[in-house]
Tab-separated table of C-alpha atoms in Angstrom:
chain	number	residue	atom	x	y	z
Z	41	MET	CA	0.591	33.092	-67.379
Z	42	ASN	CA	3.691	34.688	-68.943
Z	43	GLU	CA	2.433	38.204	-68.329
Z	44	TYR	CA	2.670	37.517	-64.574
Z	45	ARG	CA	5.699	35.251	-64.554
Z	46	GLN	CA	8.124	37.386	-66.560
Z	47	PRO	CA	7.838	40.597	-64.441
Z	48	ILE	CA	8.050	38.589	-61.232
Z	49	LEU	CA	11.107	36.625	-62.264
Z	50	ALA	CA	12.728	39.764	-63.603
Z	51	HIS	CA	12.062	41.547	-60.351
Z	52	ARG	CA	13.629	38.714	-58.363
Z	53	ASN	CA	17.086	40.285	-58.283
Z	54	HIS	CA	15.672	43.666	-57.222
Z	55	LEU	CA	13.856	42.743	-54.023
Z	56	HIS	CA	14.495	46.004	-52.167
Z	57	GLY	CA	14.978	44.145	-48.883
Z	58	ARG	CA	12.102	41.707	-49.286
Z	59	CYS	CA	12.057	38.079	-50.411
Z	60	TRP	CA	10.566	37.577	-53.840
Z	61	MET	CA	8.310	34.909	-52.415
Z	62	ARG	CA	6.631	37.576	-50.272
Z	63	LEU	CA	5.653	39.244	-53.506
Z	64	LEU	CA	4.035	36.020	-54.703
Z	65	GLN	CA	1.824	36.031	-51.642
Z	66	ARG	CA	0.189	39.237	-52.828
Z	67	ILE	CA	-1.279	37.398	-55.784
Z	68	PRO	CA	-2.369	34.022	-54.363
Z	69	LYS	CA	-4.454	33.072	-57.399
Z	70	VAL	CA	-1.461	33.385	-59.677
Z	71	SER	CA	1.148	32.089	-57.230
Z	72	SER	CA	-0.448	28.652	-57.119
Z	73	ARG	CA	-0.135	28.423	-60.870
Z	74	ILE	CA	3.515	29.474	-60.656
Z	75	ASP	CA	4.070	26.876	-57.953
Z	76	ARG	CA	2.803	24.140	-60.208
Z	77	HIS	CA	4.840	25.465	-63.139
Z	78	LEU	CA	7.988	25.557	-61.044
Z	79	GLY	CA	7.351	22.082	-59.713
Z	80	TRP	CA	6.705	22.995	-56.058
Z	81	ASP	CA	4.557	20.786	-53.854
Z	82	THR	CA	1.614	23.018	-52.971
Z	83	LYS	CA	0.308	20.588	-50.306
Z	84	HIS	CA	3.389	20.815	-48.047
Z	85	ARG	CA	4.247	24.378	-47.167
Z	86	THR	CA	6.395	25.683	-44.372
Z	87	PRO	CA	6.264	29.202	-42.888
Z	88	LEU	CA	8.497	31.660	-44.700
Z	89	LYS	CA	11.223	33.079	-42.440
Z	90	ARG	CA	12.143	36.759	-42.549
Z	91	CYS	CA	14.990	37.418	-44.958
Z	92	SER	CA	16.655	40.243	-46.865
Z	93	ALA	CA	18.167	40.798	-50.286
Z	94	GLN	CA	21.680	40.648	-48.873
Z	95	ASN	CA	21.499	37.041	-47.643
Z	96	ILE	CA	19.584	35.459	-50.533
Z	97	VAL	CA	21.346	32.873	-52.673
Z	98	VAL	CA	19.641	32.352	-56.014
Z	99	GLY	CA	20.216	29.230	-58.100
Z	100	LYS	CA	18.830	28.085	-61.348
Z	101	ILE	CA	15.154	28.442	-62.056
Z	102	PRO	CA	13.455	25.053	-62.348
Z	103	GLY	CA	11.328	24.511	-65.360
Z	104	PRO	CA	10.308	21.940	-67.947
Z	105	GLU	CA	13.811	22.007	-69.396
Z	106	ASN	CA	15.581	21.187	-66.100
Z	107	PRO	CA	13.044	19.511	-63.726
Z	108	GLU	CA	15.802	17.863	-61.627
Z	109	GLU	CA	17.187	21.163	-60.466
Z	110	SER	CA	15.643	23.247	-57.740
Z	111	ASP	CA	15.576	26.895	-57.010
Z	112	ARG	CA	17.616	27.502	-53.828
Z	113	LEU	CA	16.567	30.367	-51.664
Z	114	SER	CA	18.220	30.294	-48.295
Z	115	THR	CA	19.501	32.288	-45.374
Z	116	SER	CA	21.456	30.787	-42.466
Z	117	ALA	CA	18.532	28.294	-42.237
Z	118	ASP	CA	16.586	26.690	-45.097
Z	119	ILE	CA	13.526	28.579	-46.212
Z	120	GLY	CA	10.634	26.689	-47.734
Z	121	PRO	CA	7.857	27.791	-50.054
Z	122	PRO	CA	5.442	30.399	-48.705
Z	123	ILE	CA	2.179	29.828	-46.921
Z	124	HIS	CA	-0.703	31.461	-48.706
Z	125	SER	CA	-3.202	33.581	-46.821
Z	126	THR	CA	-5.798	30.819	-47.296
Z	127	ALA	CA	-3.565	28.357	-45.460
Z	128	ARG	CA	-2.980	30.881	-42.699
Z	129	ARG	CA	-6.686	31.411	-42.243
Z	130	ARG	CA	-7.211	27.647	-42.128
Z	131	GLN	CA	-4.504	27.273	-39.483
Z	132	SER	CA	-5.969	30.158	-37.504
Z	133	ARG	CA	-9.381	28.504	-37.509
Z	134	LEU	CA	-7.834	25.242	-36.332
Z	135	ASN	CA	-6.055	27.051	-33.503
Z	136	GLN	CA	-9.287	28.757	-32.473
Z	137	ARG	CA	-11.115	25.433	-32.473
Z	138	GLY	CA	-8.359	23.898	-30.340
Z	139	ARG	CA	-8.580	26.700	-27.781
Z	140	LYS	CA	-12.377	26.439	-27.756
Z	141	SER	CA	-12.150	22.656	-27.237
Z	142	GLN	CA	-9.738	23.086	-24.319
Z	143	GLY	CA	-12.043	25.664	-22.764
Z	144	MET	CA	-15.023	23.320	-23.100
Z	145	GLN	CA	-13.041	20.486	-21.489
Z	146	ARG	CA	-12.097	22.682	-18.540
Z	147	GLY	CA	-15.705	23.782	-18.178
Z	148	THR	CA	-16.931	20.184	-18.291
Z	149	ARG	CA	-14.440	19.091	-15.620
Z	150	LEU	CA	-15.515	21.991	-13.413
Z	151	LYS	CA	-19.204	21.063	-13.790
Z	152	ILE	CA	-18.496	17.414	-12.942
Z	153	LYS	CA	-16.492	18.434	-9.867
Z	154	THR	CA	-19.310	20.736	-8.723
Z	155	ILE	CA	-21.902	17.977	-9.116
Z	156	LEU	CA	-19.764	15.453	-7.217
Z	157	THR	CA	-19.032	17.787	-4.305
Z	158	SER	CA	-22.717	18.729	-3.985
Z	159	THR	CA	-23.990	15.120	-4.170
Z	160	PRO	CA	-22.560	12.900	-1.378
Z	161	SER	CA	-23.736	9.638	-2.927
Z	162	LEU	CA	-21.994	10.428	-6.215
Z	163	GLN	CA	-18.927	11.583	-4.314
Z	164	ARG	CA	-18.673	8.234	-2.517
Z	165	LEU	CA	-19.178	6.409	-5.809
Z	166	ALA	CA	-16.405	8.455	-7.398
Z	167	ARG	CA	-14.057	7.561	-4.534
Z	168	LYS	CA	-14.815	3.874	-5.044
Z	169	VAL	CA	-14.182	4.089	-8.778
Z	170	LYS	CA	-10.932	5.962	-8.190
Z	171	SER	CA	-9.834	3.412	-5.619
Z	172	ALA	CA	-10.618	0.542	-7.988
Z	173	LEU	CA	-8.770	2.152	-10.907
Z	174	SER	CA	-5.724	2.925	-8.763
Z	175	GLY	CA	-5.512	-0.633	-7.473
Z	176	GLY	CA	-7.189	0.095	-4.156
Z	177	THR	CA	-8.178	-2.441	-1.521
Z	178	SER	CA	-10.517	-5.133	-2.854
Z	179	PHE	CA	-12.834	-7.229	-0.691
Z	180	THR	CA	-12.364	-10.972	-0.315
Z	181	SER	CA	-13.168	-11.400	3.399
Z	182	SER	CA	-13.538	-9.255	6.504
Z	183	ALA	CA	-10.123	-10.197	7.907
Z	184	ASN	CA	-8.304	-9.804	4.591
Z	185	TYR	CA	-9.978	-6.482	3.878
Z	186	TRP	CA	-8.752	-4.887	7.116
Z	187	GLU	CA	-5.282	-6.350	6.878
Z	188	ASP	CA	-4.927	-5.010	3.340
Z	189	ARG	CA	-6.363	-1.668	4.340
Z	190	TYR	CA	-3.971	-1.117	7.238
Z	191	ARG	CA	-1.007	-2.427	5.269
Z	192	ARG	CA	-1.713	0.162	2.557
Z	193	GLY	CA	-1.715	2.933	5.165
Z	194	GLY	CA	-5.485	3.145	5.687
Z	195	THR	CA	-7.160	4.097	8.955
Z	196	SER	CA	-9.936	2.647	11.091
Z	197	GLY	CA	-12.353	5.087	9.495
Z	198	ALA	CA	-13.953	8.468	10.087
Z	199	GLY	CA	-15.653	7.259	13.280
Z	200	SER	CA	-12.309	7.169	15.110
Z	201	TYR	CA	-11.506	10.804	14.423
Z	202	ASP	CA	-12.723	14.331	15.099
Z	203	ARG	CA	-16.065	14.928	16.795
Z	204	LEU	CA	-17.271	11.310	16.538
Z	205	ALA	CA	-14.178	10.155	18.418
Z	206	ASP	CA	-14.724	12.860	21.034
Z	207	PHE	CA	-18.334	11.765	21.526
Z	208	LYS	CA	-17.356	8.110	21.982
Z	209	ALA	CA	-14.530	8.976	24.373
Z	210	GLN	CA	-16.814	11.108	26.526
Z	211	VAL	CA	-19.394	8.316	26.880
Z	212	LEU	CA	-16.839	5.571	27.562
Z	213	ASN	CA	-14.592	7.492	29.955
Z	214	THR	CA	-17.609	8.605	31.970
Z	215	PHE	CA	-18.909	5.043	32.138
Z	216	VAL	CA	-15.545	3.644	33.256
Z	217	ARG	CA	-15.224	6.252	35.980
Z	218	GLU	CA	-18.783	6.051	37.317
Z	219	ASN	CA	-18.894	2.230	37.354
Z	220	ASN	CA	-15.462	1.711	38.856
Z	221	ILE	CA	-14.221	-0.321	35.904
Z	222	ARG	CA	-10.814	-1.890	36.605
Z	223	SER	CA	-10.141	-3.661	33.301
Z	224	VAL	CA	-11.223	-3.212	29.670
Z	225	ILE	CA	-10.979	-5.472	26.616
Z	226	GLU	CA	-11.743	-4.186	23.148
Z	227	PHE	CA	-12.397	-6.540	20.233
Z	228	GLY	CA	-11.405	-4.531	17.174
Z	229	SER	CA	-8.874	-2.009	18.478
Z	230	GLY	CA	-7.928	-0.829	14.962
Z	231	ASP	CA	-5.278	1.814	14.388
Z	232	GLY	CA	-5.438	3.127	17.972
Z	233	ALA	CA	-6.667	6.614	17.078
Z	234	GLN	CA	-9.739	6.307	19.321
Z	235	LEU	CA	-7.571	4.928	22.112
Z	236	GLU	CA	-5.602	8.172	22.262
Z	237	LEU	CA	-8.634	9.710	24.001
Z	238	ALA	CA	-9.261	6.790	26.369
Z	239	ASP	CA	-8.837	6.910	30.136
Z	240	TYR	CA	-8.727	3.236	31.129
Z	241	PRO	CA	-6.871	1.784	34.147
Z	242	ASP	CA	-6.051	-1.467	32.317
Z	243	TYR	CA	-6.644	-2.173	28.637
Z	244	THR	CA	-6.223	-5.062	26.185
Z	245	GLY	CA	-6.778	-4.372	22.492
Z	246	ILE	CA	-7.495	-7.232	20.065
Z	247	ASP	CA	-7.588	-7.080	16.276
Z	248	VAL	CA	-7.575	-9.425	13.263
Z	249	SER	CA	-4.949	-7.304	11.467
Z	250	THR	CA	-1.315	-8.086	12.210
Z	251	THR	CA	-0.333	-4.713	10.752
Z	252	ALA	CA	-2.705	-2.859	13.089
Z	253	ILE	CA	-1.443	-4.762	16.156
Z	254	GLU	CA	2.201	-4.030	15.340
Z	255	SER	CA	1.359	-0.376	14.749
Z	256	THR	CA	-0.519	0.080	18.035
Z	257	ARG	CA	2.202	-1.717	19.983
Z	258	ARG	CA	4.706	0.838	18.711
Z	259	ARG	CA	2.281	3.705	19.236
Z	260	PHE	CA	1.626	2.904	22.911
Z	261	ALA	CA	4.979	1.346	23.749
Z	262	GLY	CA	5.428	3.726	26.670
Z	263	ASN	CA	2.049	2.926	28.271
Z	264	GLY	CA	2.365	-0.068	30.580
Z	265	ALA	CA	-1.424	-0.262	31.113
Z	266	PHE	CA	-2.086	-0.971	27.445
Z	267	ARG	CA	-1.348	-4.268	25.661
Z	268	PHE	CA	-2.339	-5.614	22.257
Z	269	LEU	CA	-3.056	-9.115	20.973
Z	270	HIS	CA	-3.779	-10.586	17.587
Z	271	SER	CA	-7.141	-12.397	17.483
Z	272	SER	CA	-5.312	-15.710	17.112
Z	273	GLU	CA	-3.615	-15.144	20.496
Z	274	VAL	CA	-6.827	-14.817	22.510
Z	275	THR	CA	-7.410	-17.556	25.089
Z	276	ASP	CA	-10.619	-18.642	26.812
Z	277	ASP	CA	-9.503	-17.360	30.208
Z	278	LEU	CA	-9.129	-13.753	29.018
Z	279	GLN	CA	-11.730	-11.632	30.843
Z	280	ALA	CA	-12.399	-8.058	31.931
Z	281	ASP	CA	-15.023	-5.985	33.756
Z	282	LEU	CA	-15.943	-4.205	30.533
Z	283	VAL	CA	-15.769	-5.529	26.967
Z	284	LEU	CA	-16.050	-3.098	24.052
Z	285	SER	CA	-17.073	-3.407	20.405
Z	286	LEU	CA	-16.820	-0.048	18.636
Z	287	ASP	CA	-17.721	0.302	14.948
Z	288	VAL	CA	-17.045	-3.381	14.313
Z	289	ILE	CA	-20.248	-5.439	14.051
Z	290	TYR	CA	-21.497	-3.862	10.810
Z	291	HIS	CA	-18.147	-4.759	9.223
Z	292	LEU	CA	-18.633	-8.483	9.864
Z	293	VAL	CA	-20.302	-9.449	6.617
Z	294	GLU	CA	-19.899	-13.228	6.922
Z	295	ASP	CA	-22.454	-14.989	9.175
Z	296	GLU	CA	-19.909	-17.393	10.629
Z	297	VAL	CA	-17.478	-14.588	11.440
Z	298	PHE	CA	-20.282	-12.599	13.045
Z	299	ASN	CA	-21.409	-15.550	15.220
Z	300	ASP	CA	-17.887	-16.357	16.411
Z	301	TYR	CA	-17.201	-12.712	17.184
Z	302	MET	CA	-20.371	-12.260	19.256
Z	303	LYS	CA	-19.686	-15.423	21.259
Z	304	GLN	CA	-16.138	-14.307	22.019
Z	305	LEU	CA	-17.304	-10.795	22.878
Z	306	PHE	CA	-19.734	-11.864	25.610
Z	307	ALA	CA	-17.590	-14.751	26.873
Z	308	ALA	CA	-14.819	-12.296	27.758
Z	309	SER	CA	-17.043	-10.112	29.952
Z	310	SER	CA	-17.419	-10.563	33.695
Z	311	ARG	CA	-20.109	-7.874	33.931
Z	312	TRP	CA	-20.482	-5.259	31.164
Z	313	VAL	CA	-20.566	-5.218	27.357
Z	314	ILE	CA	-20.843	-1.989	25.393
Z	315	ILE	CA	-21.536	-2.132	21.668
Z	316	TYR	CA	-21.354	0.900	19.409
Z	317	ALA	CA	-22.976	-0.065	16.098
Z	318	SER	CA	-26.049	0.142	13.909
Z	319	ASN	CA	-28.926	-2.149	14.923
Z	320	GLN	CA	-31.053	-2.689	11.840
Z	321	SER	CA	-30.841	-5.239	9.071
Z	322	GLN	CA	-30.502	-3.491	5.751
Z	323	PRO	CA	-28.340	-3.842	2.637
Z	324	HIS	CA	-25.416	-1.550	1.998
Z	325	GLN	CA	-23.645	-0.686	-1.243
Z	326	THR	CA	-20.167	-1.022	0.293
Z	327	PRO	CA	-18.918	-4.658	0.208
Z	328	HIS	CA	-17.261	-4.515	3.650
Z	329	VAL	CA	-20.407	-3.203	5.382
Z	330	ARG	CA	-23.443	-5.236	6.439
Z	331	HIS	CA	-25.927	-3.792	8.891
Z	332	ARG	CA	-27.440	-6.280	11.312
Z	333	GLU	CA	-30.033	-6.245	14.068
Z	334	PHE	CA	-27.512	-7.679	16.513
Z	335	THR	CA	-29.812	-7.349	19.550
Z	336	ARG	CA	-31.883	-10.238	18.184
Z	337	TRP	CA	-28.788	-12.440	18.266
Z	338	ILE	CA	-28.153	-11.440	21.891
Z	339	ASP	CA	-31.741	-12.202	22.901
Z	340	ALA	CA	-31.482	-15.651	21.328
Z	341	ASN	CA	-27.941	-16.587	22.379
Z	342	GLU	CA	-26.985	-14.607	25.478
Z	343	PRO	CA	-29.835	-14.698	28.014
Z	344	ARG	CA	-27.340	-13.859	30.788
Z	345	PHE	CA	-27.120	-10.253	29.546
Z	346	ARG	CA	-29.828	-7.644	29.311
Z	347	LEU	CA	-29.905	-4.273	27.608
Z	348	VAL	CA	-29.914	-1.620	30.328
Z	349	HIS	CA	-29.272	1.550	28.370
Z	350	ARG	CA	-29.156	2.934	24.841
Z	351	ILE	CA	-27.412	6.220	24.088
Z	352	PRO	CA	-28.388	7.726	20.707
Z	353	ASN	CA	-25.660	9.297	18.647
Z	354	VAL	CA	-25.484	13.074	19.004
Z	355	TYR	CA	-24.377	13.146	15.371
Z	356	PRO	CA	-26.897	10.895	13.583
Z	357	TYR	CA	-26.035	9.847	10.086
Z	358	SER	CA	-26.495	12.366	7.294
Z	359	ALA	CA	-25.725	11.670	3.644
Z	360	ASP	CA	-24.649	15.304	3.329
Z	361	ASP	CA	-21.836	14.796	5.859
Z	362	PRO	CA	-20.974	11.079	6.039
Z	363	ASP	CA	-17.494	11.625	7.510
Z	364	HIS	CA	-18.732	13.475	10.597
Z	365	THR	CA	-21.977	11.602	11.286
Z	366	SER	CA	-22.739	7.974	12.112
Z	367	PHE	CA	-25.553	5.422	12.054
Z	368	ALA	CA	-24.106	3.829	15.229
Z	369	ASP	CA	-25.531	4.241	18.753
Z	370	PHE	CA	-24.324	2.977	22.130
Z	371	TYR	CA	-25.927	-0.190	23.548
Z	372	ILE	CA	-24.971	-1.063	27.125
Z	373	PHE	CA	-25.520	-4.641	28.336
Z	374	GLU	CA	-25.142	-5.888	31.898
Z	375	MET	CA	-24.848	-9.445	33.098
Z	376	SER	CA	-27.771	-10.343	35.378
Z	377	PRO	CA	-26.823	-10.966	39.048
Z	378	ALA	CA	-28.210	-14.491	38.921
Z	379	ALA	CA	-25.950	-15.364	35.969
Z	380	GLY	CA	-22.878	-14.033	37.811
């Protein structure tokens, strides 16, 4: 031990521009022994800063005879014991592992995103999970769901926008014009997006959401032919030539709500009822959707009306493009002359 220690300590004052602790790093096997002899903590090392012989301050050398004293080696900042090459290699490996882990995480996120975007069902499930985690709209009842949805800034849905809205507007505007319709009532007017494309001589929109009614009143404040009522304001004497139900029936999940809605829908019509909805009973994974075969209800409860025409959707539902396709078709009912 002394054959290494004595030359090193003697050379300490002749560093030739290099810290003496740099010299110790050239002999790592011996330096650890010197560390222990000098009383240094070999488990807690800090990187050695660059220094020169001119700014080194040397104190007493610690040893068995003076263990309380410490060897001061400092520049303008404190300089700790050196890091051995073994420690550097260990740190380098840790850094490499960290970079590799980050790269794997990025790759995993990219794969998950690719799978979600290529699988519509998983994409919808991911949206539901995200909505639930972010405190999105929960379902307690049909009326509460839509009020909460509109109050949070939600819309009436994809069916009221883009090409689906254009298709509905073309069918309805043509029907109103060709059948000389003078008045229209819509049960479930929503956010009014579909109404922007409507060409009706007189229109009354009804909705269960107070937020939606207030919004559409502001939106069409300059149109004297359009008025909006909350469902609680509807009276028995309210009637029109044409009554509309667009993308509503499959959102009425409660049987009692569905029955009351259908009764009110047909009671308000003096001649025509047009329903745009799905017409098959099947379960659905979304809590605010329930598909029904509503024509069976009409056959059993409204013998005054008969189905005169069905217009299939030009954009039938596709799981690959759920926002631009629909499972709803047009069903046109006319009151029989004898009933009128």
